[in-house]
Amino acid sequence: VIHEKSRMAIMSMLAGSPELSFTELRNSLKMTDGNLTTHIRTLQKSGYISVSKSFRENRPLTTCTLTVSGIRAFNDYVSLLEEIVKQAQRSK
């Protein structure tokens, strides 16, 4: 699930911050609302992120955080990528 470029970018941003708003993710990743929503739903259905909806100053606020399962999946995927790079460097 997280190997897809946009979802990996979302996971990477959330790994570096305890919580990010939908707007912060959208602006940083330069994604459309619909595209970001689709990827967030996929990650949420997989149990990798949690989504909270609230109001701040009478305006809707959607925030995303990594779940424990999401942190584990992200770290495992990064470790796998690092191992692939090491193997590629050894074979040169």
CSV table of C-alpha atoms in Angstrom, one decimal:
chain,number,residue,atom,x,y,z
A,1,VAL,CA,0.0,0.0,0.0
A,2,ILE,CA,2.7,2.5,1.0
A,3,HIS,CA,5.0,1.8,-2.0
A,4,GLU,CA,2.9,4.1,-4.2
A,5,LYS,CA,4.7,7.4,-4.6
A,6,SER,CA,2.0,9.7,-3.2
A,7,ARG,CA,1.2,7.5,-0.2
A,8,MET,CA,4.9,7.1,0.6
A,9,ALA,CA,5.2,10.9,0.6
A,10,ILE,CA,2.2,11.2,3.0
A,11,MET,CA,3.7,8.6,5.3
A,12,SER,CA,7.1,10.3,5.2
A,13,MET,CA,5.6,13.6,6.1
A,14,LEU,CA,3.6,12.1,9.0
A,15,ALA,CA,6.7,10.2,10.2
A,16,GLY,CA,8.4,13.5,10.7
A,17,SER,CA,5.5,15.2,12.5
A,18,PRO,CA,3.1,13.9,15.2
A,19,GLU,CA,0.1,15.4,13.4
A,20,LEU,CA,-0.5,17.3,10.1
A,21,SER,CA,-3.6,18.9,8.8
A,22,PHE,CA,-5.1,18.0,5.5
A,23,THR,CA,-4.2,21.5,4.3
A,24,GLU,CA,-0.6,21.2,5.3
A,25,LEU,CA,-0.3,17.8,3.5
A,26,ARG,CA,-2.1,19.2,0.4
A,27,ASN,CA,0.1,22.3,0.2
A,28,SER,CA,3.4,20.5,0.9
A,29,LEU,CA,2.7,17.7,-1.5
A,30,LYS,CA,1.0,19.9,-4.1
A,31,MET,CA,-1.9,17.5,-4.5
A,32,THR,CA,-5.5,18.2,-5.3
A,33,ASP,CA,-8.1,17.7,-2.6
A,34,GLY,CA,-9.6,14.7,-4.4
A,35,ASN,CA,-6.3,13.0,-5.0
A,36,LEU,CA,-5.1,13.5,-1.4
A,37,THR,CA,-8.5,12.3,0.0
A,38,THR,CA,-8.3,9.1,-2.1
A,39,HIS,CA,-4.8,8.3,-0.8
A,40,ILE,CA,-5.7,9.2,2.8
A,41,ARG,CA,-8.7,6.9,2.7
A,42,THR,CA,-6.5,4.0,1.3
A,43,LEU,CA,-4.0,4.5,4.2
A,44,GLN,CA,-6.8,4.8,6.7
A,45,LYS,CA,-8.5,1.6,5.5
A,46,SER,CA,-5.1,-0.1,5.8
A,47,GLY,CA,-4.9,1.0,9.4
A,48,TYR,CA,-1.7,3.1,8.8
A,49,ILE,CA,-3.1,6.5,9.6
A,50,SER,CA,-5.9,7.9,11.7
A,51,VAL,CA,-8.0,10.9,10.7
A,52,SER,CA,-9.7,13.3,13.1
A,53,LYS,CA,-12.2,16.0,12.2
A,54,SER,CA,-12.8,19.0,14.4
A,55,PHE,CA,-13.4,22.7,14.3
A,56,ARG,CA,-10.8,25.4,14.9
A,57,GLU,CA,-12.1,29.0,15.0
A,58,ASN,CA,-15.4,27.8,13.6
A,59,ARG,CA,-13.7,26.3,10.6
A,60,PRO,CA,-13.5,22.5,9.9
A,61,LEU,CA,-10.1,21.0,10.5
A,62,THR,CA,-9.0,17.5,9.3
A,63,THR,CA,-5.8,16.2,10.9
A,64,CYS,CA,-3.9,13.0,10.1
A,65,THR,CA,-1.5,11.0,12.4
A,66,LEU,CA,0.4,7.7,11.9
A,67,THR,CA,-0.9,4.8,13.9
A,68,VAL,CA,1.4,2.3,15.6
A,69,SER,CA,0.8,-0.1,12.7
A,70,GLY,CA,1.6,2.8,10.3
A,71,ILE,CA,4.8,3.6,12.0
A,72,ARG,CA,5.8,-0.1,11.9
A,73,ALA,CA,4.9,-0.4,8.2
A,74,PHE,CA,6.8,2.8,7.3
A,75,ASN,CA,9.9,1.7,9.2
A,76,ASP,CA,9.8,-1.8,7.7
A,77,TYR,CA,9.4,-0.4,4.2
A,78,VAL,CA,12.3,2.1,4.7
A,79,SER,CA,14.5,-0.8,6.0
A,80,LEU,CA,13.6,-2.8,2.9
A,81,LEU,CA,14.6,0.1,0.6
A,82,GLU,CA,17.9,0.6,2.5
A,83,GLU,CA,18.7,-3.1,2.1
A,84,ILE,CA,18.0,-3.0,-1.6
A,85,VAL,CA,20.3,0.0,-2.0
A,86,LYS,CA,23.1,-1.8,0.0
A,87,GLN,CA,22.7,-4.9,-2.2
A,88,ALA,CA,22.9,-2.8,-5.4
A,89,GLN,CA,26.0,-1.0,-4.1
A,90,ARG,CA,27.7,-4.3,-3.3
A,91,SER,CA,27.0,-5.7,-6.7
A,92,LYS,CA,28.8,-2.8,-8.5
